[in-house]
């Protein structure tokens, strides 16, 4: 049986482009006992894929696997620490395991390819819910939603506090802002393009700063003159430097992602730490892989919020497996409108 | 009655020198009802005095009072939020308050002067202990010791962890390192000059890096190949940038002081935040003024540790009121050997 894979051809310079990759055919090996063959229906496109691409040796290694030049692009860790860390929603074609049958939907996959052979122990069943689509398993109910929920909890957010989320229209930010709103905070997004209006009009954020058109510090001075109590950071870089100057006393900075830095070749400095002392700030990073045991709590809550209309989401779908590099570039340039997913099979919605 | 005061003459360029100040006589006003006249016996010299000196308007204002050009140097906040925040150990000369009598030892004073008139409500009685000297009230049992105790507690330090303290031979660092050691940590100081040997030989630190002679990152690689679990930071700047690159997963950075930055005219950048995410770090600042209610717990513990020989300290005494600027410069250049105190009266030890 033949399949397609996307190969990393070189170390990208900045945001990856299609030229950094090639699409190649490969032949799927026959199944061994305990293995499962499944097809990719949906492929998750995440910022961390960028860090796993070939890069200068001195750059810090990401958590988990990396892509070598000439190899199939790594899309996640293997085996996924939990179903939520899977990069692929697939459907079983053949199985030599009693745990999976042809037609079963599965989470799995950690590389960009259309067919996968893996041990059954590395796969997780998907149990679709009536209120959500299969694609939501990768976003709203997937790792982005889970990350948002965990990060907002870490912030010890109080009603009435000012909550700022960078990449507010992104896969994580959309959920973080809505959860903060449900906790009674005043929510200010930082976003670009159509996402600025979307998060206010559709998701109920109180305001959103367009980072490409507005001065972030000036906008915060107008929107939050008393300062920012919680900054949920998905981007790092200059946006973070700006918000850091506007933190309120006892503010908390939740470091969830560094999307703006994934394309940089040079290490960068960070914001001055002096305000950490003067304003008694807490800056806290986390990696969701450490907290997989909490996923069921999140899922239960999220489904309840979806059911009563209190949690919305949108996905930015690229149709066609070969568009994965294009989708990654769109994501890393911040041009996506919602969670980025490549739809490999036109049978799923 | 005549007294002396030290006046700020200009905004210092870098580390203050004697030329930035003048010593002037003034006449003490007669006491009003409820007021107390007291003499300075010991004057505490703290890094934060530097930030309170005249400085460029755009620099962030410190917590509490500041010194204007032509005014007496501010040495603390007024009234001190707690006895521990006092800058002066004094003795009452005259009193029009029922709460104080001539000869009483008091905490008070928030400016560099030999005599003070203040409302009784702004003063605190000192209750000397048999095991400690009066000078210890400003250091070991004073704000530096209290800050060290609170900061080490904030770090959630576990036995067997690696604890690094910058300015390890300083007023705070001496106590922080010893308390960490008592909690079962492996303690590495960062210091300069004679303090390097002192903290190891006399205070029992496991090691100390001489920041003026050694490369901090290389030394940490040798002393703590598994990384730093807790970094107790008193200095900021390049030392902090170096230690930040050597943090272990789940490390905690307690931002207690920024001594290296108090002399800078320019705002600086900080260390990159990427490791905060990757290593799940927590960076936490605190201001001890928020936690004054905990002082009695600290004092009780500290006296117990002093009694059993488990907590040592040394002071760097400058004799003579007029040497206060010299003492401040010595402190800010890191040349002091222990807690810096100006002894104004030769009657106290």
XYZ file of C-alpha atoms in Angstrom:
698
model
C 0.000 0.000 0.000
C 1.370 3.402 -0.979
C 1.200 6.607 1.056
C 2.570 10.149 1.056
C 4.902 11.812 3.517
C 6.286 15.322 3.832
C 10.065 15.430 4.246
C 12.158 18.213 5.797
C 14.693 19.231 3.156
C 16.677 21.841 5.073
C 16.760 24.101 8.102
C 14.228 26.847 7.361
C 15.315 30.468 7.451
C 12.593 32.157 9.502
C 9.043 31.111 8.697
C 9.207 27.827 6.759
C 8.067 27.821 3.144
C 7.050 25.028 0.776
C 10.611 24.923 -0.591
C 11.865 23.653 2.745
C 9.904 20.441 2.233
C 9.203 17.775 -0.351
C 6.282 15.403 -0.680
C 7.315 11.835 -1.295
C 5.654 8.482 -1.740
C 6.495 5.565 0.458
C 5.353 1.986 0.755
C 3.673 0.906 3.948
C 5.240 -2.145 5.557
C 3.051 -5.187 6.300
C 1.574 -5.210 9.777
C 3.298 -7.089 12.575
C 1.300 -8.579 15.438
C 0.028 -5.843 17.752
C 0.235 -3.169 15.053
C -2.450 -1.028 13.478
C -2.617 0.659 10.064
C -4.605 3.891 9.994
C -5.165 6.763 7.611
C -4.824 10.450 8.471
C -8.180 12.220 8.354
C -7.148 15.443 10.067
C -3.653 16.729 10.748
C -3.061 19.194 13.545
C -0.724 22.112 12.764
C 0.908 23.460 15.900
C 3.565 26.125 16.540
C 5.852 23.612 18.201
C 6.287 21.821 14.859
C 8.550 24.753 13.947
C 10.879 24.074 16.847
C 11.123 20.419 15.887
C 12.341 21.247 12.369
C 16.084 21.125 11.657
C 17.749 24.049 13.409
C 21.085 25.327 14.633
C 22.657 22.973 17.139
C 23.006 25.584 19.874
C 19.273 26.276 20.037
C 17.577 24.635 23.009
C 16.036 21.319 22.136
C 12.262 21.105 22.389
C 10.497 18.631 24.593
C 10.235 15.338 22.693
C 11.229 14.311 19.207
C 12.840 16.447 16.531
C 12.931 16.245 12.736
C 16.238 15.510 11.042
C 16.943 16.684 7.490
C 15.683 14.032 5.090
C 13.141 12.688 7.557
C 9.388 12.953 7.768
C 8.322 16.072 9.663
C 7.649 15.434 13.340
C 4.285 16.754 14.421
C 4.257 15.708 18.063
C 5.743 13.430 20.665
C 5.593 9.678 20.370
C 3.868 7.994 21.898
C 1.587 10.889 22.736
C 1.634 11.286 26.536
C -2.132 11.440 26.361
C -4.742 11.367 23.595
C -4.719 15.177 23.672
C -1.127 15.314 22.507
C -1.812 13.453 19.294
C -1.291 15.317 16.047
C -3.507 13.130 13.913
C -7.133 12.149 13.904
C -7.212 8.935 11.939
C -9.316 5.972 10.959
C -8.181 2.390 11.258
C -7.801 0.495 7.959
C -6.250 -2.731 9.207
C -5.508 -4.052 12.651
C -3.517 -6.886 14.160
C -4.526 -5.796 17.644
C -7.664 -6.835 19.489
C -8.027 -3.263 20.747
C -8.758 -1.672 17.357
C -11.021 -2.608 14.455
C -11.189 -1.198 10.940
C -13.319 1.934 10.930
C -12.387 2.978 14.471
C -11.460 6.634 14.910
C -8.115 7.100 16.646
C -5.714 9.684 17.940
C -2.165 8.959 16.946
C 0.531 9.885 14.545
C 3.516 11.962 15.223
C 4.709 12.633 11.670
C 3.296 14.252 8.555
C 2.152 11.255 6.524
C -1.112 9.977 5.093
C -0.847 6.408 6.368
C 0.675 5.221 9.615
C 1.658 1.887 11.069
C 2.050 1.933 14.802
C 1.734 -0.253 17.842
C -1.760 -0.302 19.243
C -0.353 0.874 22.582
C 0.550 4.185 20.923
C -2.993 4.876 19.760
C -6.032 6.158 21.582
C -9.672 5.653 20.729
C -11.716 8.728 19.918
C -15.176 8.787 21.375
C -16.993 11.433 19.344
C -19.536 13.533 21.175
C -22.866 14.581 19.705
C -22.253 18.279 20.423
C -18.883 18.578 18.723
C -17.284 17.742 15.387
C -14.332 15.434 14.916
C -12.135 18.446 14.198
C -12.885 19.824 17.659
C -10.986 16.915 19.145
C -7.799 18.622 17.952
C -8.672 22.116 19.130
C -11.445 23.048 21.475
C -11.388 19.643 23.195
C -7.768 18.932 22.319
C -4.437 20.086 23.554
C -5.079 23.801 22.834
C -8.230 23.852 24.928
C -6.593 21.791 27.646
C -3.552 24.082 27.720
C -5.796 27.141 27.980
C -7.766 25.638 30.844
C -4.677 24.600 32.781
C -2.953 27.941 32.250
C -5.931 30.000 33.350
C -6.155 27.865 36.477
C -2.480 28.444 37.197
C -3.038 32.191 37.120
C -5.281 32.190 40.191
C -7.535 34.630 38.358
C -9.999 36.586 40.493
C -13.302 38.143 39.419
C -12.838 41.739 38.350
C -9.204 41.316 37.432
C -7.806 42.358 34.061
C -6.800 39.352 31.959
C -4.734 39.905 28.826
C -4.098 37.090 26.371
C -1.688 37.322 23.469
C -2.550 35.495 20.288
C -6.070 35.909 21.599
C -7.599 34.611 18.405
C -5.314 31.599 18.290
C -6.036 27.994 19.143
C -5.211 28.448 22.828
C -6.082 32.117 23.237
C -9.684 31.730 22.093
C -10.373 29.295 24.916
C -8.234 31.084 27.515
C -10.102 34.339 26.972
C -13.516 32.727 27.190
C -12.618 30.801 30.349
C -11.243 33.984 31.929
C -14.466 35.743 31.038
C -16.451 32.986 32.724
C -14.362 33.545 35.832
C -15.495 37.154 35.933
C -12.380 38.815 34.570
C -12.208 41.718 32.158
C -10.634 40.128 29.090
C -8.407 41.960 26.616
C -7.053 40.051 23.659
C -4.022 40.911 21.569
C -4.388 39.686 18.010
C -4.160 40.691 14.378
C -6.270 40.691 11.246
C -9.838 39.468 11.349
C -9.239 37.854 14.732
C -9.416 41.247 16.438
C -13.074 41.673 15.637
C -13.879 37.996 15.953
C -12.850 37.578 19.589
C -14.879 40.609 20.647
C -17.961 40.060 18.492
C -18.182 36.287 18.631
C -16.273 35.198 21.726
C -17.274 38.035 24.044
C -13.848 39.451 24.899
C -14.203 42.948 26.341
C -11.634 44.375 23.954
C -8.900 43.345 21.589
C -5.726 45.187 20.640
C -4.574 44.903 17.035
C -0.848 44.396 17.487
C -0.150 45.257 13.861
C -1.939 48.604 13.999
C -1.779 49.745 17.597
C 0.919 50.487 20.111
C 0.343 47.769 22.701
C 1.471 49.802 25.710
C -0.617 52.808 24.728
C -3.651 50.644 24.100
C -3.245 48.962 27.477
C -2.950 52.328 29.192
C -6.335 53.234 27.746
C -8.027 49.871 28.274
C -6.513 48.937 31.617
C -5.248 52.067 33.358
C -4.846 50.154 36.626
C -2.578 47.619 34.966
C -2.744 44.002 33.930
C -3.399 41.423 36.644
C -2.878 38.328 34.553
C -1.002 38.071 31.279
C -1.493 34.781 29.479
C 1.369 34.719 27.031
C 1.353 32.652 23.887
C 3.864 34.634 21.852
C 6.842 36.081 23.733
C 8.958 38.714 21.995
C 8.032 42.357 21.648
C 4.370 41.904 22.566
C 5.426 40.361 25.858
C 8.031 43.046 26.467
C 5.265 45.619 26.060
C 2.735 43.926 28.327
C 5.366 43.335 30.995
C 5.712 47.093 31.411
C 2.020 47.354 32.211
C 1.638 44.671 34.847
C -0.191 45.571 38.048
C 1.188 44.829 41.498
C 0.922 41.121 42.314
C 0.448 40.380 38.622
C 0.913 36.926 37.184
C 2.491 36.116 33.838
C 1.616 32.656 32.570
C 4.158 31.614 29.969
C 2.248 29.245 27.749
C 3.938 29.702 24.389
C 6.636 31.600 22.562
C 5.280 31.521 19.029
C 7.077 34.705 18.001
C 10.415 33.166 18.878
C 10.123 29.842 17.131
C 11.369 31.313 13.859
C 14.271 33.220 15.305
C 17.801 32.090 14.673
C 19.269 34.187 17.456
C 18.619 33.851 21.138
C 16.914 36.954 22.427
C 16.906 38.811 25.659
C 13.769 39.027 27.717
C 11.997 41.839 29.484
C 13.807 43.459 32.421
C 13.184 41.614 35.674
C 13.132 44.741 37.803
C 9.313 44.948 37.788
C 9.197 41.357 39.046
C 10.638 42.635 42.282
C 8.968 46.000 42.502
C 5.510 44.743 41.550
C 5.801 41.329 43.234
C 5.144 39.545 39.958
C 5.042 35.843 39.408
C 6.172 34.532 36.028
C 5.292 30.900 35.585
C 5.886 28.495 32.765
C 4.299 25.117 32.310
C 4.346 22.206 29.910
C 1.038 20.452 29.518
C 2.669 17.035 29.204
C 3.175 17.163 32.965
C -0.530 17.407 33.641
C -2.208 14.853 31.388
C -3.986 13.236 34.313
C -6.168 16.337 34.561
C -7.503 16.043 31.017
C -10.759 14.302 31.934
C -11.652 17.155 34.268
C -11.103 19.656 31.472
C -13.050 17.643 28.916
C -16.026 17.251 31.187
C -16.084 20.976 31.873
C -15.554 21.966 28.264
C -18.380 19.778 27.009
C -20.676 21.298 29.601
C -19.732 24.814 28.479
C -20.150 23.918 24.824
C -23.588 22.500 25.543
C -24.818 25.753 27.096
C -23.220 27.876 24.383
C -20.571 29.314 26.650
C -17.533 28.135 24.744
C -17.056 28.804 21.055
C -14.295 28.022 18.640
C -13.324 28.229 15.038
C -10.935 26.267 12.899
C -8.907 27.338 9.906
C -9.051 24.358 7.575
C -6.587 23.678 4.770
C -7.904 21.025 2.422
C -5.321 18.586 1.113
C -2.402 16.839 2.788
C 0.196 18.568 0.645
C -0.835 21.932 2.036
C 0.610 21.179 5.485
C 3.718 23.394 4.936
C 1.497 26.214 3.697
C -0.699 25.798 6.773
C 2.338 25.931 9.071
C 3.568 29.121 7.426
C 0.129 30.703 7.762
C 0.079 29.810 11.452
C 3.576 31.104 12.148
C 2.883 34.384 10.380
C -0.237 34.760 12.513
C -2.449 34.913 9.449
C -4.662 32.010 10.468
C -8.238 32.575 11.469
C -8.676 30.009 14.195
C -7.118 26.688 14.942
C -5.119 25.409 11.939
C -5.982 21.926 10.732
C -5.195 20.157 7.487
C -8.106 18.083 6.250
C -6.632 15.090 4.495
C -9.894 13.286 3.830
C -12.920 15.113 2.534
C -15.143 12.688 4.405
C -14.832 14.521 7.719
C -16.070 17.917 8.869
C 20.110 71.259 70.361
C 22.292 70.859 67.281
C 22.577 67.793 65.095
C 24.111 66.683 61.787
C 22.393 65.531 58.637
C 23.651 64.229 55.309
C 22.157 66.034 52.316
C 21.832 64.753 48.740
C 23.546 67.306 46.523
C 22.902 65.828 43.088
C 21.847 62.743 41.173
C 24.791 60.331 41.450
C 26.378 58.966 38.311
C 26.691 55.246 39.028
C 27.885 54.317 42.486
C 27.463 57.385 44.722
C 30.587 59.050 46.091
C 31.146 61.459 48.958
C 30.943 64.388 46.521
C 27.285 63.632 45.912
C 26.529 64.577 49.511
C 27.222 67.235 52.097
C 27.132 67.072 55.887
C 25.260 69.951 57.452
C 24.265 71.048 60.896
C 20.694 71.695 61.817
C 18.840 72.765 64.923
C 16.372 70.360 66.440
C 12.929 71.836 66.971
C 11.370 71.754 70.443
C 9.226 68.712 71.117
C 5.483 68.911 70.624
C 3.123 66.787 72.684
C 3.321 63.140 71.602
C 6.805 63.540 70.113
C 10.097 61.890 71.008
C 13.688 63.063 70.522
C 16.199 60.289 70.000
C 19.807 59.950 68.920
C 21.106 57.645 66.195
C 23.275 54.885 67.622
C 23.443 52.660 64.550
C 22.489 53.507 60.990
C 21.551 50.746 58.582
C 23.011 51.019 55.075
C 20.835 49.223 52.526
C 20.964 48.905 48.735
C 17.531 50.461 48.364
C 18.918 53.777 49.631
C 20.505 54.077 46.196
C 17.145 53.908 44.464
C 15.750 56.583 46.737
C 18.477 59.071 45.766
C 17.700 61.690 43.122
C 17.445 59.995 39.761
C 16.104 60.438 36.252
C 12.358 60.970 36.239
C 11.637 58.051 33.915
C 13.148 55.479 36.259
C 10.563 53.496 38.180
C 9.871 54.916 41.589
C 10.817 52.732 44.534
C 8.363 51.641 47.159
C 8.059 54.432 49.732
C 9.786 57.770 50.097
C 12.471 59.242 47.884
C 15.208 61.806 48.455
C 14.986 65.143 46.659
C 18.085 67.173 45.865
C 18.860 69.396 48.833
C 17.074 67.108 51.274
C 18.318 64.732 53.927
C 18.973 61.271 52.482
C 16.037 58.899 52.892
C 17.094 55.619 54.462
C 13.747 53.845 54.635
C 10.016 54.223 54.604
C 8.184 56.315 57.153
C 6.662 55.259 59.325
C 8.399 51.901 59.079
C 5.708 49.319 58.264
C 7.178 47.224 61.034
C 10.105 47.550 63.447
C 12.152 45.517 60.986
C 11.928 48.183 58.349
C 13.565 50.826 60.490
C 16.906 52.210 59.369
C 18.031 53.497 62.741
C 18.683 51.984 66.119
C 18.422 54.895 68.496
C 18.196 55.922 72.114
C 15.588 58.263 73.494
C 16.900 61.579 74.845
C 13.635 63.376 75.566
C 10.030 62.310 75.372
C 6.640 63.977 75.459
C 4.934 60.616 75.036
C 3.971 58.231 77.807
C 5.142 55.326 75.646
C 8.850 56.225 75.668
C 11.280 57.304 78.371
C 14.806 58.689 78.100
C 17.291 55.831 77.722
C 14.865 53.546 75.853
C 16.262 51.840 72.769
C 14.089 52.371 69.704
C 13.761 51.513 66.051
C 12.935 54.534 63.983
C 14.372 57.085 61.668
C 14.043 57.242 58.005
C 16.725 59.784 57.141
C 20.464 60.121 57.602
C 20.708 62.366 60.661
C 22.174 62.134 64.143
C 19.113 63.357 66.040
C 15.470 62.785 65.196
C 12.193 64.179 66.370
C 9.246 61.999 65.526
C 5.810 61.072 66.728
C 5.867 58.225 69.212
C 3.519 56.289 66.949
C 6.329 56.072 64.366
C 8.774 54.456 66.791
C 9.115 50.918 68.033
C 10.694 49.661 71.229
C 13.700 47.398 70.921
C 13.771 44.480 73.307
C 17.395 43.346 73.282
C 18.034 39.642 73.635
C 20.843 38.161 75.686
C 22.161 36.085 72.776
C 22.509 38.900 70.256
C 24.039 42.358 70.043
C 22.120 45.534 69.345
C 23.636 45.635 65.850
C 22.026 42.279 65.059
C 18.638 43.949 65.262
C 19.460 45.591 61.921
C 20.829 42.475 60.195
C 20.472 38.938 61.381
C 17.243 39.686 63.248
C 16.310 42.643 61.092
C 14.928 43.122 57.650
C 17.767 41.245 55.880
C 17.238 38.125 57.938
C 13.483 38.400 57.634
C 13.709 38.837 53.856
C 15.967 35.802 53.583
C 13.610 33.661 55.630
C 10.533 34.726 53.675
C 12.243 34.254 50.324
C 13.547 30.789 51.119
C 10.040 29.808 52.213
C 8.610 31.111 48.954
C 10.954 28.837 47.004
C 9.363 25.624 48.277
C 12.868 24.244 48.692
C 13.161 20.472 49.020
C 15.942 18.479 50.682
C 18.613 17.499 48.190
C 17.879 20.355 45.838
C 20.540 22.725 44.580
C 20.132 26.224 46.010
C 22.139 29.097 44.536
C 22.221 32.500 46.182
C 23.757 35.574 44.612
C 25.431 38.088 46.872
C 25.825 35.061 49.093
C 28.035 36.905 51.549
C 25.670 39.873 51.732
C 23.241 40.837 54.446
C 20.430 38.700 53.015
C 22.454 36.011 51.300
C 24.298 34.926 54.436
C 21.023 34.041 56.113
C 19.340 32.627 52.993
C 22.193 30.197 52.411
C 22.258 28.996 56.001
C 18.489 28.514 56.104
C 18.614 26.595 52.817
C 21.349 24.423 54.260
C 19.184 23.689 57.290
C 16.435 22.586 54.920
C 18.758 19.980 53.471
C 19.695 21.723 50.226
C 23.092 21.819 48.588
C 24.013 25.490 48.829
C 26.179 27.340 46.325
C 26.912 30.995 46.923
C 27.976 33.565 44.379
C 30.107 36.280 45.921
C 33.366 38.193 45.618
C 36.427 38.995 47.663
C 36.842 37.589 51.146
C 33.154 36.616 51.230
C 33.837 33.629 48.974
C 35.909 31.855 51.596
C 33.851 33.141 54.488
C 30.517 31.641 53.460
C 32.082 28.219 52.922
C 34.431 28.150 55.906
C 32.292 29.924 58.455
C 28.695 29.623 57.284
C 28.861 26.085 55.906
C 27.865 26.715 52.284
C 28.851 23.731 50.136
C 30.613 25.936 47.611
C 30.942 29.530 46.521
C 31.639 30.936 43.078
C 33.833 34.023 42.880
C 31.968 36.082 40.316
C 34.985 38.346 39.742
C 37.365 35.478 38.958
C 35.210 32.664 37.610
C 32.822 32.194 34.736
C 29.525 31.666 36.538
C 28.008 29.296 33.967
C 31.138 27.162 33.776
C 31.396 27.009 37.551
C 27.752 25.979 37.838
C 28.250 23.267 35.230
C 30.963 21.815 37.418
C 29.237 22.306 40.774
C 25.667 21.530 39.748
C 25.691 19.458 36.552
C 21.998 18.623 37.021
C 21.084 22.298 37.130
C 19.899 24.791 39.708
C 16.615 24.054 41.471
C 16.296 27.326 43.335
C 18.022 30.586 42.520
C 17.701 33.205 45.233
C 18.569 36.402 43.445
C 19.814 39.493 45.214
C 21.643 41.145 42.348
C 20.053 40.866 38.898
C 22.156 41.754 35.873
C 24.754 39.525 34.289
C 25.008 37.125 37.229
C 21.301 36.445 36.952
C 21.479 36.099 33.189
C 24.139 33.434 33.700
C 22.322 31.465 36.390
C 19.084 31.568 34.383
C 20.755 29.500 31.673
C 21.524 26.779 34.209
C 18.132 26.310 35.833
C 16.821 22.776 36.189
C 13.328 21.738 35.157
C 10.718 23.032 37.599
C 13.258 25.509 38.945
C 12.252 28.521 40.980
C 13.814 31.959 40.768
C 13.134 34.107 43.806
C 13.678 37.746 42.902
C 14.679 39.338 46.170
C 16.924 42.185 45.073
C 18.476 43.871 42.064
C 21.568 45.386 43.652
C 23.540 45.363 40.399
C 20.909 47.499 38.738
C 20.460 50.215 41.311
C 23.332 52.238 39.886
C 22.318 51.956 36.272
C 20.946 54.928 34.441
C 19.540 52.864 31.580
C 16.800 50.286 31.793
C 18.181 46.890 30.885
C 16.766 43.838 29.262
C 16.383 40.639 31.210
C 17.205 37.034 30.505
C 15.283 35.319 27.702
C 11.995 33.865 28.900
C 12.128 30.820 26.649
C 13.520 28.580 29.428
C 10.589 29.621 31.621
C 8.367 27.693 29.264
C 10.643 24.827 28.366
C 11.812 24.174 31.926
C 8.518 25.075 33.641
C 10.215 27.738 35.719
C 8.590 29.999 38.231
C 10.052 33.480 38.676
C 8.652 35.175 41.715
C 9.251 38.588 43.195
C 8.217 39.783 46.602
C 8.386 42.879 48.755
C 8.799 42.198 52.429
C 6.576 45.117 53.410
C 3.624 42.944 52.415
C 4.470 40.304 54.981
C 5.299 42.166 58.179
C 2.756 40.166 60.157
C 5.032 37.144 59.805
C 7.990 38.809 61.507
C 7.393 37.319 64.967
C 7.531 33.815 63.495
C 10.860 34.572 61.886
C 12.327 36.179 64.999
C 11.367 33.261 67.183
C 12.955 30.809 64.765
C 16.077 32.901 64.248
C 16.726 33.259 67.952
C 16.376 29.518 68.354
C 18.882 28.887 65.572
C 21.303 31.465 66.969
C 21.092 29.817 70.377
C 22.139 26.431 69.017
C 24.876 27.905 66.839
C 23.071 27.192 63.609
C 22.857 30.739 62.305
C 25.873 32.996 62.030
C 26.352 36.505 60.766
C 28.894 39.233 60.406
C 28.618 42.965 60.145
C 30.817 45.449 58.346
C 30.962 48.437 60.664
C 31.887 51.959 59.613
C 32.626 54.125 62.614
C 31.388 57.708 62.394
C 28.181 59.221 61.081
C 29.903 61.122 58.293
C 31.084 57.866 56.737
C 27.573 56.886 55.652
C 28.196 57.796 51.969
C 31.437 55.840 52.016
C 29.601 52.875 53.535
C 26.936 53.051 50.826
C 29.561 53.092 48.086
C 31.330 50.119 49.635
C 28.043 48.217 49.738
C 27.075 49.046 46.166
C 30.493 48.044 44.849
C 30.124 44.742 46.679
C 33.274 45.357 48.690
C 31.611 44.996 52.079
C 32.357 42.041 54.286
C 28.999 41.449 55.882
C 26.047 43.595 56.700
C 26.930 47.312 56.407
C 26.184 49.451 59.452
C 27.398 52.905 60.429
C 28.138 53.150 64.124
C 27.313 56.689 65.159
C 27.895 56.242 68.866
C 30.907 54.370 70.172
C 28.861 53.215 73.144
C 27.247 50.321 71.274
C 28.685 47.115 69.878
